[in-house]
Short mmCIF file of C-alpha atoms and ligand atoms in Angstrom, two decimals:
data_model
loop_
_atom_site.label_atom_id
_atom_site.label_comp_id
_atom_site.label_asym_id
_atom_site.label_seq_id
_atom_site.Cartn_x
_atom_site.Cartn_y
_atom_site.Cartn_z
CA MET A 134 58.27 108.54 178.14
CA ILE A 135 58.62 109.92 174.61
CA ILE A 136 60.45 113.20 173.92
CA LEU A 137 60.76 115.06 170.63
CA GLY A 138 64.10 116.94 170.50
CA ILE A 139 64.53 119.92 168.16
CA GLU A 140 67.91 121.53 167.39
CA THR A 141 68.16 124.62 165.18
CA SER A 142 70.76 126.81 166.91
CA HIS A 143 73.27 126.94 164.07
CA ASP A 144 73.31 125.32 160.63
CA ASP A 145 71.69 121.93 161.26
CA THR A 146 67.95 121.38 161.39
CA SER A 147 67.66 118.21 163.42
CA ILE A 148 64.73 116.44 165.05
CA ALA A 149 64.95 113.23 167.07
CA ILE A 150 62.65 111.03 169.07
CA LEU A 151 63.76 109.54 172.35
CA GLU A 152 61.58 106.71 173.60
CA ASN A 153 62.27 105.00 176.93
CA ASN A 154 65.94 106.04 177.04
CA LYS A 155 66.63 105.14 173.40
CA ILE A 156 66.92 107.36 170.36
CA VAL A 157 64.53 105.66 167.97
CA LYS A 158 64.65 108.19 165.15
CA MET A 159 66.76 111.16 164.11
CA ILE A 160 66.55 113.24 160.93
CA THR A 161 69.06 116.03 160.28
CA PHE A 162 69.17 118.45 157.36
CA SER A 163 72.62 120.02 157.20
CA GLN A 164 73.13 123.42 155.55
CA ILE A 165 76.88 122.97 155.15
CA LYS A 166 76.78 122.86 151.33
CA ILE A 167 74.99 126.22 151.23
CA HIS A 168 77.36 127.96 153.66
CA GLN A 169 80.48 126.42 152.05
CA LYS A 170 80.19 128.98 149.23
CA TYR A 171 80.74 131.75 151.76
CA GLY A 172 83.45 130.02 153.83
CA GLY A 173 81.32 130.25 157.00
CA THR A 174 77.75 130.34 158.29
CA ILE A 175 75.66 133.32 157.15
CA PRO A 176 73.05 133.84 159.91
CA GLU A 177 70.28 135.22 157.67
CA ILE A 178 70.63 132.31 155.25
CA ALA A 179 70.70 129.84 158.16
CA SER A 180 67.37 131.23 159.44
CA ARG A 181 65.74 131.00 156.03
CA GLU A 182 66.96 127.42 155.59
CA HIS A 183 65.58 126.43 158.98
CA VAL A 184 62.20 127.90 157.96
CA ASN A 185 62.24 125.66 154.86
CA ASN A 186 63.61 122.60 156.63
CA VAL A 187 61.78 122.24 159.94
CA ALA A 188 58.50 121.14 158.37
CA LEU A 189 60.33 118.81 155.92
CA VAL A 190 62.24 117.15 158.75
CA LEU A 191 59.03 116.70 160.72
CA GLU A 192 57.35 115.16 157.65
CA GLU A 193 60.15 112.58 157.54
CA ILE A 194 59.66 111.79 161.22
CA LYS A 195 55.88 111.50 160.77
CA LYS A 196 56.34 108.84 158.08
CA ASP A 197 57.04 106.22 160.70
CA TYR A 198 56.14 107.87 163.95
CA ASP A 199 52.82 108.98 165.39
CA LEU A 200 53.31 112.43 166.88
CA ASN A 201 50.31 111.95 169.16
CA LEU A 202 52.42 109.55 171.23
CA ILE A 203 54.83 112.31 172.24
CA ASP A 204 54.88 113.40 175.91
CA TYR A 205 57.27 116.39 175.75
CA ILE A 206 58.75 118.74 173.17
CA ALA A 207 62.35 119.78 173.88
CA TYR A 208 64.10 122.49 171.87
CA THR A 209 67.37 124.43 172.00
CA ASN A 210 66.68 127.83 173.56
CA GLU A 211 70.26 129.21 173.84
CA PRO A 212 73.04 129.94 172.91
CA GLY A 213 73.15 130.21 169.13
CA LEU A 214 72.17 132.36 166.17
CA ILE A 215 69.19 134.39 167.29
CA GLY A 216 67.05 133.93 164.16
CA ALA A 217 67.86 130.21 163.99
CA LEU A 218 66.98 129.72 167.67
CA TYR A 219 63.76 131.64 167.27
CA ILE A 220 62.55 129.44 164.43
CA GLY A 221 63.18 126.38 166.59
CA PHE A 222 61.26 127.98 169.44
CA LEU A 223 58.27 128.94 167.26
CA PHE A 224 58.19 125.51 165.67
CA ALA A 225 58.41 123.73 169.03
CA SER A 226 55.69 126.02 170.42
CA ALA A 227 53.38 125.26 167.49
CA ILE A 228 53.77 121.49 168.04
CA SER A 229 53.32 121.94 171.76
CA ILE A 230 50.04 123.82 171.26
CA ALA A 231 48.80 121.40 168.60
CA LEU A 232 49.51 118.31 170.73
CA ASN A 233 48.83 120.01 174.06
CA LYS A 234 52.15 118.73 175.43
CA PRO A 235 54.71 120.68 177.51
CA LEU A 236 57.76 122.43 176.11
CA ILE A 237 61.21 121.94 177.64
CA PRO A 238 63.88 124.54 176.75
CA VAL A 239 67.41 123.05 176.65
CA ASN A 240 70.71 124.90 176.71
CA HIS A 241 72.74 123.86 173.64
CA ILE A 242 76.00 123.34 175.58
CA LYS A 243 74.19 121.18 178.12
CA GLY A 244 72.78 119.30 175.15
CA HIS A 245 76.32 118.59 173.92
CA LEU A 246 77.41 117.54 177.41
CA PHE A 247 74.56 115.04 177.75
CA SER A 248 75.08 113.68 174.23
CA VAL A 249 77.49 111.26 175.91
CA ALA A 250 74.66 109.95 178.10
CA ILE A 251 72.90 108.48 175.05
CA ASN A 252 73.48 104.74 175.61
CA GLN A 253 76.10 105.43 178.32
CA LYS A 254 76.05 106.43 181.98
CA ILE A 255 77.73 109.46 183.55
CA THR A 256 79.10 108.91 187.05
CA TYR A 257 79.37 112.19 188.96
CA PRO A 258 81.35 114.28 189.55
CA ALA A 259 82.28 114.64 185.91
CA MET A 260 84.62 117.00 184.10
CA ALA A 261 83.43 117.86 180.59
CA LEU A 262 85.48 119.43 177.82
CA ILE A 263 82.93 120.95 175.45
CA VAL A 264 84.51 122.11 172.21
CA SER A 265 82.39 123.30 169.30
CA GLY A 266 82.34 125.96 166.60
CA GLY A 267 80.99 128.59 168.98
CA HIS A 268 82.06 127.47 172.47
CA SER A 269 84.96 125.93 174.31
CA GLN A 270 84.76 125.30 177.99
CA LEU A 271 85.57 122.97 180.84
CA MET A 272 82.51 122.20 182.91
CA TYR A 273 82.52 120.48 186.27
CA ALA A 274 79.26 118.64 186.82
CA LYS A 275 78.20 117.27 190.20
CA SER A 276 74.73 116.54 188.76
CA TYR A 277 72.50 117.80 185.95
CA ASN A 278 71.52 120.72 188.16
CA ASP A 279 74.95 121.56 189.53
CA ILE A 280 77.32 122.44 186.70
CA VAL A 281 80.07 125.04 187.04
CA ILE A 282 82.25 126.42 184.23
CA VAL A 283 85.83 126.11 185.54
CA GLY A 284 87.63 127.12 182.35
CA LYS A 285 86.69 128.78 179.09
CA THR A 286 88.25 130.23 176.00
CA GLN A 287 89.42 133.81 176.30
CA ASP A 288 89.04 134.32 172.56
CA ASP A 289 88.14 131.92 169.73
CA ALA A 290 86.36 128.59 170.13
CA LEU A 291 88.35 125.51 169.16
CA GLY A 292 86.15 124.63 166.16
CA GLU A 293 86.38 128.23 164.99
CA VAL A 294 90.19 128.00 165.05
CA TYR A 295 90.09 124.76 163.05
CA ASP A 296 87.85 126.53 160.54
CA LYS A 297 90.09 129.63 160.34
CA VAL A 298 93.33 127.67 159.92
CA ALA A 299 91.64 125.57 157.22
CA ARG A 300 90.48 128.72 155.43
CA LYS A 301 94.01 130.12 155.48
CA LEU A 302 95.22 126.82 153.98
CA ASN A 303 92.46 127.00 151.31
CA LEU A 304 91.03 123.72 152.50
CA GLY A 305 87.33 124.62 152.58
CA PHE A 306 84.60 124.75 155.24
CA PRO A 307 84.07 123.42 157.84
CA GLY A 308 87.78 122.99 158.44
CA GLY A 309 87.71 120.60 161.40
CA PRO A 310 87.01 117.36 159.54
CA ILE A 311 89.43 118.32 156.70
CA ILE A 312 92.34 119.10 159.05
CA ASP A 313 91.54 115.95 161.02
CA LYS A 314 91.85 113.85 157.85
CA LEU A 315 94.97 115.62 156.53
CA ALA A 316 96.70 115.14 159.89
CA GLN A 317 95.79 111.44 159.92
CA ASP A 318 96.88 110.85 156.31
CA LEU A 319 100.26 112.60 156.61
CA LYS A 320 103.04 110.09 155.96
CA ASN A 321 106.05 111.87 157.40
CA LYS A 322 104.81 113.09 160.78
CA ASN A 323 107.13 116.02 161.22
CA ASP A 324 105.92 118.47 163.90
CA LEU A 325 106.67 122.19 163.36
CA LEU A 326 106.38 122.64 167.15
CA PHE A 327 104.16 125.69 167.61
CA SER A 328 104.17 126.93 171.18
CA ILE A 329 101.41 126.80 173.76
CA PRO A 330 99.73 130.02 175.00
CA LYS A 331 99.51 130.96 178.68
CA THR A 332 96.35 132.22 180.42
CA GLU A 333 95.86 133.80 183.84
CA ASN A 334 93.44 131.09 184.97
CA GLU A 335 95.31 127.86 184.24
CA LEU A 336 92.10 126.17 183.09
CA ASP A 337 91.15 128.85 180.55
CA PHE A 338 92.13 128.52 176.90
CA SER A 339 93.51 130.88 174.28
CA PHE A 340 93.02 129.07 171.00
CA SER A 341 93.51 132.26 169.08
CA GLY A 342 97.14 132.31 170.31
CA ILE A 343 97.74 129.02 168.48
CA LYS A 344 95.80 130.15 165.39
CA THR A 345 97.88 133.34 165.11
CA GLN A 346 101.16 131.42 165.19
CA VAL A 347 99.99 129.09 162.44
CA ILE A 348 98.66 131.94 160.29
CA ASN A 349 101.87 133.96 160.78
CA TYR A 350 103.89 130.92 159.77
CA ILE A 351 101.84 130.53 156.56
CA ASN A 352 102.16 134.27 155.85
CA SER A 353 105.95 134.09 156.20
CA LEU A 354 106.09 131.20 153.71
CA GLU A 355 103.84 133.10 151.30
CA GLN A 356 106.05 136.19 151.47
CA LYS A 357 109.07 134.10 150.51
CA ASN A 358 107.10 132.28 147.80
CA TYR A 359 107.82 128.99 149.52
CA GLN A 360 105.59 126.01 149.01
CA ILE A 361 102.84 125.55 151.63
CA ASP A 362 102.78 121.98 152.93
CA GLN A 363 99.10 121.75 153.97
CA GLY A 364 99.45 118.31 155.54
CA LYS A 365 102.46 119.21 157.64
CA ILE A 366 100.86 122.44 158.89
CA ALA A 367 97.51 120.73 159.60
CA TYR A 368 99.34 117.99 161.49
CA SER A 369 101.49 120.41 163.51
CA PHE A 370 98.48 122.57 164.34
CA GLN A 371 96.60 119.54 165.58
CA GLN A 372 99.59 118.27 167.58
CA THR A 373 99.73 121.65 169.33
CA ILE A 374 96.01 121.48 170.12
CA LEU A 375 96.44 117.96 171.51
CA LYS A 376 99.38 119.01 173.67
CA TYR A 377 97.42 122.04 174.90
CA LEU A 378 94.26 120.08 175.76
CA LYS A 379 96.34 117.42 177.53
CA THR A 380 98.08 120.06 179.68
CA LYS A 381 94.73 121.62 180.65
CA LEU A 382 93.09 118.30 181.44
CA ASN A 383 96.03 117.24 183.59
CA ILE A 384 95.64 120.45 185.61
CA ALA A 385 91.90 119.74 185.93
CA LYS A 386 92.65 116.19 187.12
CA GLN A 387 95.00 117.52 189.79
CA ASN A 388 92.45 120.02 191.07
CA PHE A 389 89.15 118.16 190.93
CA GLU A 390 87.75 114.79 191.84
CA ILE A 391 86.76 113.38 188.45
CA LYS A 392 84.79 110.14 188.16
CA THR A 393 83.98 110.64 184.48
CA LEU A 394 85.93 112.57 181.88
CA ILE A 395 83.67 113.79 179.08
CA LEU A 396 84.43 115.14 175.61
CA ALA A 397 81.58 116.65 173.59
CA GLY A 398 80.71 119.34 171.01
CA GLY A 399 81.37 119.30 167.26
CA VAL A 400 85.16 119.04 167.69
CA SER A 401 84.62 115.78 169.62
CA ALA A 402 84.33 114.18 166.17
CA ASN A 403 88.12 114.59 165.90
CA LYS A 404 89.85 111.21 165.87
CA GLU A 405 92.97 112.15 167.80
CA ILE A 406 91.15 114.31 170.35
CA ARG A 407 88.81 111.36 170.98
CA GLU A 408 91.81 109.09 171.51
CA LEU A 409 93.44 111.61 173.84
CA ILE A 410 90.35 111.74 176.07
CA LEU A 411 89.96 107.97 176.09
CA ASN A 412 93.60 107.63 177.19
CA MET A 413 93.40 110.27 179.91
CA HIS A 414 90.95 108.60 182.27
CA THR A 415 89.79 105.09 183.10
CA ASN A 416 86.20 106.28 182.72
CA SER A 417 86.10 108.56 179.68
CA LEU A 418 82.91 109.17 177.73
CA ILE A 419 82.81 110.48 174.17
CA PRO A 420 79.66 110.80 172.03
CA GLU A 421 78.93 108.41 169.21
CA LEU A 422 80.06 110.20 166.04
CA LYS A 423 76.49 110.86 164.87
CA TYR A 424 75.84 112.72 168.15
CA ALA A 425 79.09 114.75 168.12
CA THR A 426 78.03 117.61 165.86
CA ASP A 427 74.70 119.40 166.39
CA ASN A 428 71.73 117.08 166.60
CA GLY A 429 68.22 116.77 168.03
CA ALA A 430 69.00 113.57 169.95
CA MET A 431 71.23 115.36 172.47
CA ILE A 432 68.46 117.90 173.11
CA ALA A 433 65.93 115.15 173.77
CA LYS A 434 68.44 113.35 176.02
CA ALA A 435 69.24 116.46 178.07
CA ALA A 436 65.47 117.04 178.49
CA GLN A 437 65.01 113.47 179.71
CA ILE A 438 67.75 113.85 182.32
CA TYR A 439 66.25 117.19 183.35
CA LEU A 440 62.84 115.57 183.90
CA GLU A 441 64.37 112.73 185.90
CA THR A 442 66.44 114.96 188.15
CA LYS A 443 64.54 118.25 188.45
CA HIS A 444 63.43 117.50 192.02
CA GLU A 445 66.96 116.61 193.14
CA LYS A 446 68.98 119.26 194.90
O1 KG4 B 508 78.85 121.60 167.74
P1 KG4 B 508 78.92 121.95 166.30
O2 KG4 B 508 78.32 120.99 165.31
O3 KG4 B 508 78.27 123.36 166.05
C1 KG4 B 508 78.37 124.38 167.00
O4 KG4 B 508 77.62 124.33 168.00
O5 KG4 B 508 79.28 125.22 166.81
O6 KG4 B 508 80.47 122.20 165.97
C2 KG4 B 508 80.92 122.54 164.68
C3 KG4 B 508 82.43 122.69 164.73
C4 KG4 B 508 83.02 123.28 163.46
O7 KG4 B 508 83.89 124.33 163.81
C5 KG4 B 508 83.79 122.11 162.85
O8 KG4 B 508 84.94 122.48 162.12
C6 KG4 B 508 84.17 121.32 164.09
O9 KG4 B 508 83.03 121.39 164.93
N1 KG4 B 508 84.45 119.91 163.76
C7 KG4 B 508 85.67 119.34 163.92
C8 KG4 B 508 85.56 118.02 163.42
N2 KG4 B 508 84.27 117.83 162.98
C9 KG4 B 508 83.61 119.00 163.20
N3 KG4 B 508 86.82 119.83 164.43
C10 KG4 B 508 87.90 119.01 164.45
N4 KG4 B 508 87.88 117.74 163.96
C11 KG4 B 508 86.75 117.21 163.44
N5 KG4 B 508 86.74 115.96 162.98
ZN1 ZN B 509 76.96 122.69 168.87
#
């Protein structure tokens, strides 16, 4: 079975081919350099870039792959930037009509979740922490077709908070990888000890509560004309996030039978968060780094699992 996976929900135009359970090709055009100028993604520009890029990415794929061999076309249908999603849909539809092969819509968050199933096996029931630039949730999966959200952010997504703290520290966009590196490189690991927010549902998150503390702290230093130690603040922010995620996952472990603990979404590229998840369960799955941020491979993989399990209850 050969599946073409198309991802265009945000600022990556990515197409991958999955053949007999293996990703055999993936081409991604990132728009990060364009959006960096603005300090965040501009939806209208993202749509225009996808229009330019989809055909170019497909040309790259066609260089060493015969599209006529494809059995299914999978694409991200939700959630995401509406214009960006629509271009993916139109593009996928055009290929589907041209090749006379069926379309499979894939939810982007499910795509992230099943990114860990590329070259690995999920044993159910699984608890998945999905943390990206737009979403942060804990999902309890008994199968592909039985997934319940048991906790979600009440405000900002985790990646969004990384990006906002980085912007306040004048570190650039996207902030996640920069804060990750600063925190790792810091010599004197001195934690400023920000506190952890409370939520009514113990498994929900309030990442904005942590962001506000960090931003207030930076503001207070600025008012006094004190020096801003970017490394120390980045490190302390990340330590607080790690402590917070650990607390939430421990509650989840107490309340649910978990045979696999999953981390996915763009923030799953974070070195220390990856280590945390690997240390929290004997069977933890994290995506390979190239499948952590948005990509077409995870969409093709989720479609494959859908096809294999759609008749299961
Ligand atoms: O999943 P993704 O590629 O796009 C969305 O669906 O949102 O996630 C992008 C987010 C950005 O907020 C980015 O800062 C964050 O993932 N991110 C990271 C790291 N790499 C990317 N956050 C923390 N540490 C990283 N190494
Ligand atoms: Zn994503």
